[in-house]
Coordinates of C-alpha atoms and ligand atoms in Angstrom, one line a residue:
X27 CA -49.2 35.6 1.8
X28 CA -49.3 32.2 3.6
X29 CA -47.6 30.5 0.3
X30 CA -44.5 33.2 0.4
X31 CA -44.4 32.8 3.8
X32 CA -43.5 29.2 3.9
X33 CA -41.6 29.4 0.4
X34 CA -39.1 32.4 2.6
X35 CA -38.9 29.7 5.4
X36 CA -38.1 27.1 3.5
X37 CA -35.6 29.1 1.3
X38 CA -33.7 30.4 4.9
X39 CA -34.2 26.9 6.4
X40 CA -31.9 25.9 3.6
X41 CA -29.9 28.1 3.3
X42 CA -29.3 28.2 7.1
X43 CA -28.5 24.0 6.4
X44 CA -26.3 25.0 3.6
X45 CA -24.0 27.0 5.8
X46 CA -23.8 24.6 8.5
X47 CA -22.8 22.1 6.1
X48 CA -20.6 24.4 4.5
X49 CA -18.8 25.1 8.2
X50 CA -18.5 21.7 9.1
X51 CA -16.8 20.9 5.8
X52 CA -14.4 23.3 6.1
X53 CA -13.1 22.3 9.8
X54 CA -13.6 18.6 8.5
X55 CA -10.8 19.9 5.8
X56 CA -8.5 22.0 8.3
X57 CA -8.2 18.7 10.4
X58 CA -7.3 16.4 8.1
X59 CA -4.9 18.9 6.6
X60 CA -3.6 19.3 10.5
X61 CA -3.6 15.7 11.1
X62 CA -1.4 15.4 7.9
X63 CA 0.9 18.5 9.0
X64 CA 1.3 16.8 12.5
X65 CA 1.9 13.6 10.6
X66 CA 4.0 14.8 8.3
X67 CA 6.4 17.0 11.1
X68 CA 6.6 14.3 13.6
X69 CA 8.3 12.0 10.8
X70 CA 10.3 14.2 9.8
X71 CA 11.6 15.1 13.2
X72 CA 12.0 10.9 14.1
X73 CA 14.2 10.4 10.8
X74 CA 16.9 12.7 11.7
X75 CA 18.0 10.9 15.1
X76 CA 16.8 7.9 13.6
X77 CA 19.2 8.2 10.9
X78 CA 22.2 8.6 13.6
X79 CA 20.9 5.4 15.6
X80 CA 20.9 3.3 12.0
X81 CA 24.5 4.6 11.0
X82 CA 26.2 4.5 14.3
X83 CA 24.7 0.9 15.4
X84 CA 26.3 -0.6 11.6
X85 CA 29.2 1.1 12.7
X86 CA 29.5 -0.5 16.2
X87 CA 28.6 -3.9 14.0
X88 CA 31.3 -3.7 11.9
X89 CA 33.8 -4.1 14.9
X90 CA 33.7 -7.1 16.9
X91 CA 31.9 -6.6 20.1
X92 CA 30.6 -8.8 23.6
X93 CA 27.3 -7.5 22.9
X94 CA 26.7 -8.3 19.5
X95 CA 23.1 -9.9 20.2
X96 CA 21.5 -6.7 21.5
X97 CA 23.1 -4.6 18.8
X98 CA 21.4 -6.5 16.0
X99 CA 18.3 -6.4 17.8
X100 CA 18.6 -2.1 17.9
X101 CA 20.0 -2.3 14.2
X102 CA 16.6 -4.4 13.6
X103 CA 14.3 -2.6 15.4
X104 CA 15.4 1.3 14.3
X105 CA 15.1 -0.5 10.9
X106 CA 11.5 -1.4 11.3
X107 CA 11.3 2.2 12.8
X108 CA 12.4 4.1 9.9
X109 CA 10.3 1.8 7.5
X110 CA 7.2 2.7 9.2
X111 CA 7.9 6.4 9.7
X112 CA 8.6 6.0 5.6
X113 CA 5.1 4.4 5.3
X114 CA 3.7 7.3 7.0
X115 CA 5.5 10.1 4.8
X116 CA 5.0 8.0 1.9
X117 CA 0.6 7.6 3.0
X118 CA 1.3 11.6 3.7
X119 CA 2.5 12.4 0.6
X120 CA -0.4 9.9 -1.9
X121 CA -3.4 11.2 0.2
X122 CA -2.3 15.0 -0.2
X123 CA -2.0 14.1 -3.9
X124 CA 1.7 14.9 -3.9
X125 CA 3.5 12.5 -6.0
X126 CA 3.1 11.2 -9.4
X127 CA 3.8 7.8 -11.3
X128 CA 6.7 7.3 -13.2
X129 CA 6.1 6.1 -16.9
X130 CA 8.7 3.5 -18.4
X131 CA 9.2 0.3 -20.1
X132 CA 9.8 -2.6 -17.5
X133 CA 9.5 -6.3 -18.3
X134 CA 6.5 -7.7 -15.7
X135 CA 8.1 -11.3 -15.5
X136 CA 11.2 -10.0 -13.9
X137 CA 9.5 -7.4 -11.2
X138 CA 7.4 -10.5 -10.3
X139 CA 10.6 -12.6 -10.2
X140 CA 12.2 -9.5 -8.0
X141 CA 9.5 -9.5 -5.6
X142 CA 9.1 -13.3 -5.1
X143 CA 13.3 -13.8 -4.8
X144 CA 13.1 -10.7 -2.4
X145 CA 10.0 -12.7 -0.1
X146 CA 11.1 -15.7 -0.5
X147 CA 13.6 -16.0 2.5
X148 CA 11.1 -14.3 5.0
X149 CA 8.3 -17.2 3.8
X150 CA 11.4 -20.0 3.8
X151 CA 12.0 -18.7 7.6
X152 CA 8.5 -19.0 8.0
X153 CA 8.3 -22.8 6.5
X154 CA 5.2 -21.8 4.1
X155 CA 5.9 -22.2 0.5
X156 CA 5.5 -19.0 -1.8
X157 CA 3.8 -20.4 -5.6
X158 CA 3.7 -18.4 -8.3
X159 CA 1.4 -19.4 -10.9
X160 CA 1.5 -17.8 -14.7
X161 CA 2.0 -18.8 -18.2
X162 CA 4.8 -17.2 -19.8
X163 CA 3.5 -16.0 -22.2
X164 CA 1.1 -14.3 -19.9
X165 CA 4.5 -12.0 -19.2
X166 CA 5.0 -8.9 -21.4
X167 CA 7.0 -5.6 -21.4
X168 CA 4.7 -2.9 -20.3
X169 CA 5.0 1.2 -19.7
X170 CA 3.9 1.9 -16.2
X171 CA 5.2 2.7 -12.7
X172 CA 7.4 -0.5 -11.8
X173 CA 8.1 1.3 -8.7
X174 CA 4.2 1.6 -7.3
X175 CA 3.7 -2.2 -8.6
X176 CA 6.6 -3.5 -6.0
X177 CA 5.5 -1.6 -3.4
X178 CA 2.0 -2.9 -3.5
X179 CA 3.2 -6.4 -4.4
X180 CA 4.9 -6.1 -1.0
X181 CA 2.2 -4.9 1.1
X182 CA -0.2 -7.8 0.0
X183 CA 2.3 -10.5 -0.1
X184 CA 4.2 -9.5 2.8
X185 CA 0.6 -9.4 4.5
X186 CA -0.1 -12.9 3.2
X187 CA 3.5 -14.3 4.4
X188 CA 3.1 -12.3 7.9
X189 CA -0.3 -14.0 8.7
X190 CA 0.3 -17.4 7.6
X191 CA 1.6 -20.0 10.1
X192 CA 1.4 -23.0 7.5
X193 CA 0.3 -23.7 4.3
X194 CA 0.7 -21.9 1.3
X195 CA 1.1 -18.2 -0.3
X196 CA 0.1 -18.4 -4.5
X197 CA 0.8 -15.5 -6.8
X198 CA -1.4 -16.1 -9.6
X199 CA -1.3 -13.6 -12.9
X200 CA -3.9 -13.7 -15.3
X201 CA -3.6 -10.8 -18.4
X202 CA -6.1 -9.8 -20.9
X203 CA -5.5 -7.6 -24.3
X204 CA -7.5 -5.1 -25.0
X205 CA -6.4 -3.1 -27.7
X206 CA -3.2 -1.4 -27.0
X207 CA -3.3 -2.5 -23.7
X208 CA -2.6 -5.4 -20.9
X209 CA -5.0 -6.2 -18.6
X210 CA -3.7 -7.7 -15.4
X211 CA -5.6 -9.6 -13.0
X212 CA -3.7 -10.4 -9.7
X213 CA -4.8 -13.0 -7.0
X214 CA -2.4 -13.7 -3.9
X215 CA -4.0 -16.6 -1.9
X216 CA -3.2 -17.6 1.2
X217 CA -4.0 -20.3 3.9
X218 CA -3.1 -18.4 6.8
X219 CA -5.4 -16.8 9.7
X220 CA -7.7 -14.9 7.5
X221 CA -10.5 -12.2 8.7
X222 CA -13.4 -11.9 10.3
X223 CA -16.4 -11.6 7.8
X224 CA -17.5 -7.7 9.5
X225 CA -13.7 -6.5 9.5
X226 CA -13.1 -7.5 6.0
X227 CA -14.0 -4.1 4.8
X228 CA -12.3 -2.2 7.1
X229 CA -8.9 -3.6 6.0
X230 CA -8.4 -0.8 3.3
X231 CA -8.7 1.4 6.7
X232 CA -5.9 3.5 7.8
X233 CA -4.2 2.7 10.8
X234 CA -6.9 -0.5 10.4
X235 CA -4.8 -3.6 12.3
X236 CA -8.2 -6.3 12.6
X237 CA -6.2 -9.4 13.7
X238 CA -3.3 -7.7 14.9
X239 CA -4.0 -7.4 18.6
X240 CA -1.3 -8.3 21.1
X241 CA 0.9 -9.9 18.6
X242 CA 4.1 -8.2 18.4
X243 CA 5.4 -9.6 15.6
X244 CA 2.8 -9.1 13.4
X245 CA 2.9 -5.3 14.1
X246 CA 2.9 -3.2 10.8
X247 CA 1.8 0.5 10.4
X248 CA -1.8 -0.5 9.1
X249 CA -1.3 1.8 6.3
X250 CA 0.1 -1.4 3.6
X251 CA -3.3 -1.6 2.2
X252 CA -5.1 1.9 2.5
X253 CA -1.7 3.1 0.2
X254 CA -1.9 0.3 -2.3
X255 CA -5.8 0.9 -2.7
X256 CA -5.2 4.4 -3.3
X257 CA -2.2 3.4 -5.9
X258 CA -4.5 0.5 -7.4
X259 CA -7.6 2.8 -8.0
X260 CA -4.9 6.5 -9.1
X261 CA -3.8 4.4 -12.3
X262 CA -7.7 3.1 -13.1
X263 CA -7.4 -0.5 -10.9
X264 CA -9.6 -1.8 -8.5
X265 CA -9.0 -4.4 -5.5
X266 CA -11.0 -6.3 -3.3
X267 CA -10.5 -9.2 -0.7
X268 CA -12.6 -12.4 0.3
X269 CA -11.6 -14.0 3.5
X270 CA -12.5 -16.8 5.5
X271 CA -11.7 -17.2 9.2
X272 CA -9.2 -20.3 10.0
X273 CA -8.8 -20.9 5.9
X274 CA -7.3 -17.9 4.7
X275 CA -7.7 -14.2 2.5
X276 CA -7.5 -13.7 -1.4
X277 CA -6.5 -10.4 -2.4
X278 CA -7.1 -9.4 -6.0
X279 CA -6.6 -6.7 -8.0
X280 CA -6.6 -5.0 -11.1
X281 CA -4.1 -2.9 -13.1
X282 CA -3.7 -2.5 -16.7
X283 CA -1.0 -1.0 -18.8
X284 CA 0.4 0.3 -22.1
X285 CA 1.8 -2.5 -24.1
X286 CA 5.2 -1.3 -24.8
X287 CA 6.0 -1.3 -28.5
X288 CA 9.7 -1.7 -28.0
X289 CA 11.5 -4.6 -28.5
X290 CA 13.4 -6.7 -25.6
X291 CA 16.8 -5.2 -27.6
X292 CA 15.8 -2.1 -27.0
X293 CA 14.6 -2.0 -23.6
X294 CA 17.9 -4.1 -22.9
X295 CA 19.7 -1.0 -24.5
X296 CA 17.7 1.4 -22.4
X297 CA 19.0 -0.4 -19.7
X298 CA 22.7 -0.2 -20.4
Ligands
LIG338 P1 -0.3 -3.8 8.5 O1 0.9 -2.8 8.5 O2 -0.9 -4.0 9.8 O3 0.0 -5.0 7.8 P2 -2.1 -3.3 6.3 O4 -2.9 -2.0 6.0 O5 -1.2 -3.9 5.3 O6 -1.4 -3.0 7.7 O7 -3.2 -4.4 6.8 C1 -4.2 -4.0 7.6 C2 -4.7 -5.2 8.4 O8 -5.4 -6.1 7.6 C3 -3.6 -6.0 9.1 O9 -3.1 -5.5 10.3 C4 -4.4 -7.3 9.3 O10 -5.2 -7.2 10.5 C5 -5.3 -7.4 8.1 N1 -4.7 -8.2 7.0 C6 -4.1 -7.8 5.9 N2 -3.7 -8.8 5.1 C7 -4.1 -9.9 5.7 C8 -4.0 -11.3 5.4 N3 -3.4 -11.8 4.3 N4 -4.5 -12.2 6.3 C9 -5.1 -11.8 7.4 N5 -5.2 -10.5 7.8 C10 -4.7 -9.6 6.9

């Protein structure tokens, strides 16, 4: 009697665990879905006007004005605006699982050539150099999601130029075969500020500024990295980061991708 006794306790013990478990999974779930809703509203509701703010101000820019000083700086701040309130409807939409990758042939040399030509005035403004280092015949044509690649590209490199006072930022490409497919190893070194040693982690963080602090300029949305993680690890990659205080960050990651069977003619063709 003693034996079924404890056996019955320990079975409603459980069970009673179970539950509580079970409750405070479910209200974990309906706040992060509210947190997303509220997210997700509030964006919404700042594009609209935002959008007016951005089209009127080009407008006003357009005609010659005494002020023209203050109206680039509200042309260039409700720019920022907008890009962050896209970063959060964009982190919205990849953490709810509502988006998918596009598939198509692109030619890797040229996005890289896109995204350095595109960075390359904000490091020239900046005084650091921006390297890129790859053979050429490390470059192929690929089938992926060109669009996902720039984006993280971006974040990382546009991390690497923003916390770098002098120095260096390197691109370096390394790319494996393995069977039908490329794999890709990307390093982006810098020599900027880099991070502290116990915050390193919490980089891939969202909303996660560690070095940020009191620096206007060097304000973002803290959501660069959490999204490319989550973009890096949906199509099989991995990334990590080793920093050192003072000497700078490496960021490397991981992607790999069909080799596309069709020739440059073709995808020239496709492109027509
Ligand atoms: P943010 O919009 O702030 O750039 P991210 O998610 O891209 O957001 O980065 C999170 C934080 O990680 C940054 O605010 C910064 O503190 C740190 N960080 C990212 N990249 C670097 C880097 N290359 N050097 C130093 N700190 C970095």
């Amino acid at each position: 009697v003693v034996l079924v006794y404890f056996i019955w306790a320990d079975i409603t013990k459980s069970n009673r665990y179970r539950k509580e478990l079970e409750k405070a999974r479910d209200e974990a779930e309906y706040h992060g879905q509210a947190k997303h809703r509220f997210l997700s509203n509030m964006s919404h509701e700042i594009r609209t006007p935002l959008q007016s703010i951005i089209g009127y101000t080009e407008l006003i820019k357009q005609q010659e004005h005494p002020h023209k000083k203050e109206i680039d700086a509200i042309a260039k701040s409700s720019a920022h605006l907008m890009q962050i309130v896209n970063e959060v409807l964009d982190y919205n939409r990849i953490i709810s699982g509502k988006f998918t990758f596009s598939n198509q042939v692109f030619c890797m040399a040229e996005l890289l050539e896109e995204v350095i030509s595109a960075l390359s005035l904000q490091a020239d403004e900046k005084g650091i150099a921006l390297i890129t280092g790859y053979e050429s015949h490390c470059i192929n044509y690929v089938e992926g999601d060109p669009f996902r690649l720039k984006q993280i590209l971006f974040n990382i490199l546009g991390n690497a130029i923003k916390f770098t006072e002098k120095g260096y930022v390197k691109l370096t490409l390394s790319q494996k075969e393995d069977h039908q497919f490329l794999k890709y190893n990307f390093e982006i070194l810098d020599t900027g500020i880099g991070i502290n040693e116990k915050d390193v982690e919490r980089v891939f963080n969202e909303f996660e500024q560690v070095n940020a602090a009191g620096s206007n300029n060097l304000r973002g949305t803290g959501l660069g990295l959490p999204i490319s993680k989550i973009l890096i690890e949906n199509q099989g990659g991995h990334i990590e980061v080793k920093s050192k205080p003072g000497e700078g960050s490496c960021f490397t990651f991981s992607l790999k991708y069909k080799m596309a069977i069709k020739s440059v003619k073709e995808v020239e063709k496709q492109a027509e």
